[in-house]
Short mmCIF file of C-alpha atoms in Angstrom, two decimals:
data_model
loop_
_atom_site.label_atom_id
_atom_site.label_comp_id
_atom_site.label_asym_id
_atom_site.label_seq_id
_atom_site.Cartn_x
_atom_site.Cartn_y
_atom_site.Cartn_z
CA UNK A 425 91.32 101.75 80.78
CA UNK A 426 94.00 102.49 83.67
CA UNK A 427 95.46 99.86 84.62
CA UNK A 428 95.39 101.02 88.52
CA UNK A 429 92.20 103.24 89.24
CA UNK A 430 91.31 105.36 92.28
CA UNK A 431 88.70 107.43 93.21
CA UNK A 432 90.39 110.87 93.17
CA UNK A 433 88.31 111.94 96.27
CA UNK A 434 88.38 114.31 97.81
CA UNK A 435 86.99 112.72 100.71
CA UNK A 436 86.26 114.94 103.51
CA UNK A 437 85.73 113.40 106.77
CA UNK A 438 85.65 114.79 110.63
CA UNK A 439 88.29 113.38 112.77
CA UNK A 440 87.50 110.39 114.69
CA UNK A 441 85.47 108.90 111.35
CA UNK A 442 86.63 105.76 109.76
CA UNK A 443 87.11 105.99 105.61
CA UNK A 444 87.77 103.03 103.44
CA UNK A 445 89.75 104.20 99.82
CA UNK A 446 89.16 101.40 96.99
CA UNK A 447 91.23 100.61 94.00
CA UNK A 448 90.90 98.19 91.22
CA UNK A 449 93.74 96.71 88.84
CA UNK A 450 93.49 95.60 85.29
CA UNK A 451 96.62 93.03 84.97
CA UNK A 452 96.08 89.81 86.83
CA UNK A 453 99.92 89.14 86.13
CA UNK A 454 100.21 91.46 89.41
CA UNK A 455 102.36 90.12 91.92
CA UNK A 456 102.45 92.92 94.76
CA UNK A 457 100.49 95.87 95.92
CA UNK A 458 101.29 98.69 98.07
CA UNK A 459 99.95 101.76 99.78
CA UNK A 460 101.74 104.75 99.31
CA UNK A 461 101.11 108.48 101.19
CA UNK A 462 101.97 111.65 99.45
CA UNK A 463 102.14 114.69 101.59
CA UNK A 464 101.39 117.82 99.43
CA UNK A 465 104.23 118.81 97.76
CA UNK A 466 106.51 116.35 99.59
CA UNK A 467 107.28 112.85 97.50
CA UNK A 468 105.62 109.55 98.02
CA UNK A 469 106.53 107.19 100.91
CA UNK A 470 105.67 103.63 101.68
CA UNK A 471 102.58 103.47 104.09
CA UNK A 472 101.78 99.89 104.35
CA UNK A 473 102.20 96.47 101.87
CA UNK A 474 99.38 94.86 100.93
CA UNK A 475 98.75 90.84 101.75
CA UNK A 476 96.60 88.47 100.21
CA UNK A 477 95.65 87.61 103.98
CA UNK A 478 94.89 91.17 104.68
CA UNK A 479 97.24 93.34 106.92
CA UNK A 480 96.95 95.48 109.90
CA UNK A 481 99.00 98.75 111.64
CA UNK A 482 97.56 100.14 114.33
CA UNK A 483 94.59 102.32 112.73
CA UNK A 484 95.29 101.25 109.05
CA UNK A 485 93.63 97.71 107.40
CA UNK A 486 94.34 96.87 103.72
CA UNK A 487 92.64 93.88 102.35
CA UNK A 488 93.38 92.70 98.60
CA UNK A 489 90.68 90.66 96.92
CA UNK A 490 92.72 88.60 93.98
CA UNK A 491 89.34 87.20 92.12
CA UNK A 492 88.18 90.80 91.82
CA UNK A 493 91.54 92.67 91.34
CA UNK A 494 90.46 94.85 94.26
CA UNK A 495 92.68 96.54 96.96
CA UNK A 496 91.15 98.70 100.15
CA UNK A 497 92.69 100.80 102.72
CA UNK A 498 90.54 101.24 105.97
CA UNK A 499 92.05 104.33 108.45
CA UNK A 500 90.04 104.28 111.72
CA UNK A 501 89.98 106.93 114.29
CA UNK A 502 91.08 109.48 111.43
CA UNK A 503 93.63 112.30 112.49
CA UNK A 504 93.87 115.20 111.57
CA UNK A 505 98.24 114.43 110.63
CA UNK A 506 96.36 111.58 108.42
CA UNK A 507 95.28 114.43 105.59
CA UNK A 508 97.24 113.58 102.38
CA UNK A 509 97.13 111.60 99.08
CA UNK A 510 96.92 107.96 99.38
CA UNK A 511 98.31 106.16 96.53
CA UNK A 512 97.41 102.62 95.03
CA UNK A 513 100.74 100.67 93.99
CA UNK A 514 100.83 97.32 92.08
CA UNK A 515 104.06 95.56 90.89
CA UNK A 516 103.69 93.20 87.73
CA UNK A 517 105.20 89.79 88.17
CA UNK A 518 108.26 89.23 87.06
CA UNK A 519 109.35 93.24 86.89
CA UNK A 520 110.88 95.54 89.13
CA UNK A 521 108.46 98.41 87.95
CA UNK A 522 106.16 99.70 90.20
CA UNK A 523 102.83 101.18 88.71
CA UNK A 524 100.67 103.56 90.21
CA UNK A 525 96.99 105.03 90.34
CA UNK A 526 96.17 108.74 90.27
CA UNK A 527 95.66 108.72 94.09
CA UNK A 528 92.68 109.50 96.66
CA UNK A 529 92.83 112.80 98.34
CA UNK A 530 92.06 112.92 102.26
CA UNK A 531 91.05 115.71 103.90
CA UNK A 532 90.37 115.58 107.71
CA UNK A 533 88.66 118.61 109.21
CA UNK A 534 88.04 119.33 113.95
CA UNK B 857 117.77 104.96 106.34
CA UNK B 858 117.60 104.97 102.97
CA UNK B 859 118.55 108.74 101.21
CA UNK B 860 117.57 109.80 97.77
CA UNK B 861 118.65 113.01 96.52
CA UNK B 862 117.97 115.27 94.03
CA UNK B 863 120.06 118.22 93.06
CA UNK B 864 117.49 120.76 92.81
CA UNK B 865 114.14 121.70 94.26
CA UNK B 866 112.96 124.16 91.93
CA UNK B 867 113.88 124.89 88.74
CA UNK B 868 113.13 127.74 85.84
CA UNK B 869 113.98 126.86 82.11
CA UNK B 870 113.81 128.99 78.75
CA UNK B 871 111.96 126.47 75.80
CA UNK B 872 115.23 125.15 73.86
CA UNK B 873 117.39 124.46 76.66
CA UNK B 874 119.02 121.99 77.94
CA UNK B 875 117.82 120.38 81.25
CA UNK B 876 120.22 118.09 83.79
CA UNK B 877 118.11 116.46 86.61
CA UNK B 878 120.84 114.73 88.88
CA UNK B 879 119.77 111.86 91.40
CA UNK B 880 121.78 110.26 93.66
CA UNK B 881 121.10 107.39 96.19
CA UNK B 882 123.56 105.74 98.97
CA UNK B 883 121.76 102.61 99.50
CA UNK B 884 123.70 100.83 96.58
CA UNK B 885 120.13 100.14 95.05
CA UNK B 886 120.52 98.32 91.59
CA UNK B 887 117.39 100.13 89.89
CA UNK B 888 116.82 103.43 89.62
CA UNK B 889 113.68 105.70 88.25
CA UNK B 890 112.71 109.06 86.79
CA UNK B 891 109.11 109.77 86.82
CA UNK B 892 107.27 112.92 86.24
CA UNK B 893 103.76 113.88 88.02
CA UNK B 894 101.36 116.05 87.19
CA UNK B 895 97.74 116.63 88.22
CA UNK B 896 95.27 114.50 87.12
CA UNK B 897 97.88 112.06 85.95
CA UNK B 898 99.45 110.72 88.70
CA UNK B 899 102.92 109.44 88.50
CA UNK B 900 104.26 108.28 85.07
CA UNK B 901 107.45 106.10 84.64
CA UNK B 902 109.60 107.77 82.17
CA UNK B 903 112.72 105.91 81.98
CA UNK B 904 114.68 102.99 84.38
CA UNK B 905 118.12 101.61 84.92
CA UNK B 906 118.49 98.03 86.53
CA UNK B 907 122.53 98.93 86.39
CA UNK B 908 125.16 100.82 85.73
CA UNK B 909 125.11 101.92 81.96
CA UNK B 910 121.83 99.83 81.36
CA UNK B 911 118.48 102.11 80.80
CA UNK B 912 115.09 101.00 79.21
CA UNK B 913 112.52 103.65 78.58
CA UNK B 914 109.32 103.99 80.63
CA UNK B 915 105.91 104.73 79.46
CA UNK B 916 107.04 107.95 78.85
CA UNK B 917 110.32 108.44 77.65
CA UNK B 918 110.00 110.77 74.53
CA UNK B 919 112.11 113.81 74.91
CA UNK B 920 114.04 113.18 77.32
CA UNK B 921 117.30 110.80 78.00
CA UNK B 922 119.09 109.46 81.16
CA UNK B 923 122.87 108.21 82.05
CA UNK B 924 123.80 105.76 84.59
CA UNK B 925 127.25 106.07 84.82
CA UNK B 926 127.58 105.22 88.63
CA UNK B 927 125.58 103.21 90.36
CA UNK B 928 124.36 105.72 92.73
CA UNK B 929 123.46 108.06 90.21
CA UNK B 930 121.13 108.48 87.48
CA UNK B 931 120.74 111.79 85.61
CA UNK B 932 117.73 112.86 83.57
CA UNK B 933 118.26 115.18 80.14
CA UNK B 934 115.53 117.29 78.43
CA UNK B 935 117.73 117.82 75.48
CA UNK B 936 115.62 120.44 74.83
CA UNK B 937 112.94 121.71 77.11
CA UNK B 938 109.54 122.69 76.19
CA UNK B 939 106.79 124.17 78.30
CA UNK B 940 104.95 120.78 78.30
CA UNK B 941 107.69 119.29 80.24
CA UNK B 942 106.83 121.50 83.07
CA UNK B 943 105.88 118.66 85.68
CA UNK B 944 107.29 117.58 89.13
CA UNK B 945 110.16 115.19 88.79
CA UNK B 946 110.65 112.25 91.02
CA UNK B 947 113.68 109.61 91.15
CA UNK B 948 113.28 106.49 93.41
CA UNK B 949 115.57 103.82 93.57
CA UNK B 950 115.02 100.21 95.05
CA UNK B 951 116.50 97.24 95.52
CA UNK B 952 116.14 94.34 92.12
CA UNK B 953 114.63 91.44 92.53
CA UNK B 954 113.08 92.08 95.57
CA UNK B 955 109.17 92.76 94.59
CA UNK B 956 107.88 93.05 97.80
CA UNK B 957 110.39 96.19 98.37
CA UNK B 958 109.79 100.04 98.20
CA UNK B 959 110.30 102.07 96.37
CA UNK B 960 112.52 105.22 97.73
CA UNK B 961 111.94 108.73 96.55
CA UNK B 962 113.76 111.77 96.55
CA UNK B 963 112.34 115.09 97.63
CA UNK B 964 111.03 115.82 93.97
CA UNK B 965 112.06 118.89 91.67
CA UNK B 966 109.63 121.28 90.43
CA UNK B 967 110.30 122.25 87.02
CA UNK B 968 108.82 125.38 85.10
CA UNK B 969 109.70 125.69 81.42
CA UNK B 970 109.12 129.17 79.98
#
């Protein structure tokens, strides 16, 4: 079993739709959780942390759900700019190492 | 901001060679990392440096090496390449200790072994 799995997608949506990516972890020694965005052929960047309260920017939610070793990324009001790879990040406790699922591909069509 | 270079975007390999990836970062970032990515795979650690001189291997790390001679820069080696080491290369660097920090990646290089 991975130890961070995504549904590879793709999910196409119109613009304007809201989409909701899940991801599930298999260590519950992990301390932090991130979403990354990779552009294609461009490298990875930070979109958002993740917070055991849940966390909010403008049209992005992520929510983490400890008991069930569950993270979510909600875009509303998708754009177009918003196609791209969204990667599921988790950092064990204790380690520096960052560990990564295969990614959910977004695709945003007029 | 935060820079991470890498010295090439592209490269093209003969099987047998051997391969220097060159990263270099001017954040002063203790840890540095070499993964490769491929489709279907996602990203896979190979190797990591938490300082100067100091490595540990990744999940990955057979057939290939690293150096960390400086602190801003950590070098990957395919001592000699083979076509299943064709792959996208990343190096990030971040700060230790600090686990609710990024990660920082450099633009990638492309690698094609023939």
């Amino acid at each position: 079993r991975k130890e961070v799995e995504q549904d590879p997608g793709p999910f196409n949506v119109p613009e304007g739709a809201t989409v909701a990516f899940n991801c599930t972890y298999s260590n519950s020694a992990s301390q932090s959780f991130f979403w990354y965005r990779q552009d294609c052929r461009k490298e990875p960047k930070l979109l958002m942390s993740v917070y055991s309260s849940g966390n909010e920017d403008g049209r992005f939610t992520a929510q983490l759900n400890r008991a069930s070793q569950y993270i979510s990324l909600l875009i509303r009001d998708s754009k177009l700019s918003d196609s791209a790879t969204y990667l599921c990040v988790v950092i064990l406790y204790n380690t520096d190492k960052l560990i990564f699922g295969t990614g959910t591909r977004l695709q945003v069509f007029p | 901001d935060v820079k991470v270079t890498q010295s090439s975007r592209y490269l093209v390999k003969r099987t047998g060679e051997k391969v220097f990836l060159e990263c270099v970062q001017d954040m002063d970032h203790e840890n540095m990392f070499w993964y490769r990515q491929d489709p279907g795979l996602g990203l896979r650690l190979i190797y990591f440096s938490y300082d100067v001189k100091m490595k540990e291997k990744g999940d990955i790390p057979e057939g290939y090496s690293v150096s960390r001679e400086k602190k801003e820069r950590f070098s990957l080696i395919l001592e000699s390449a083979s076509t299943n080491q064709t792959s996208m290369y990343l190096c990030a660097s971040s700060l230790q200790g600090a686990t609710r920090e990024t990660q920082y990646f450099g633009p990638g290089t492309r690698l094609l072994v023939l």
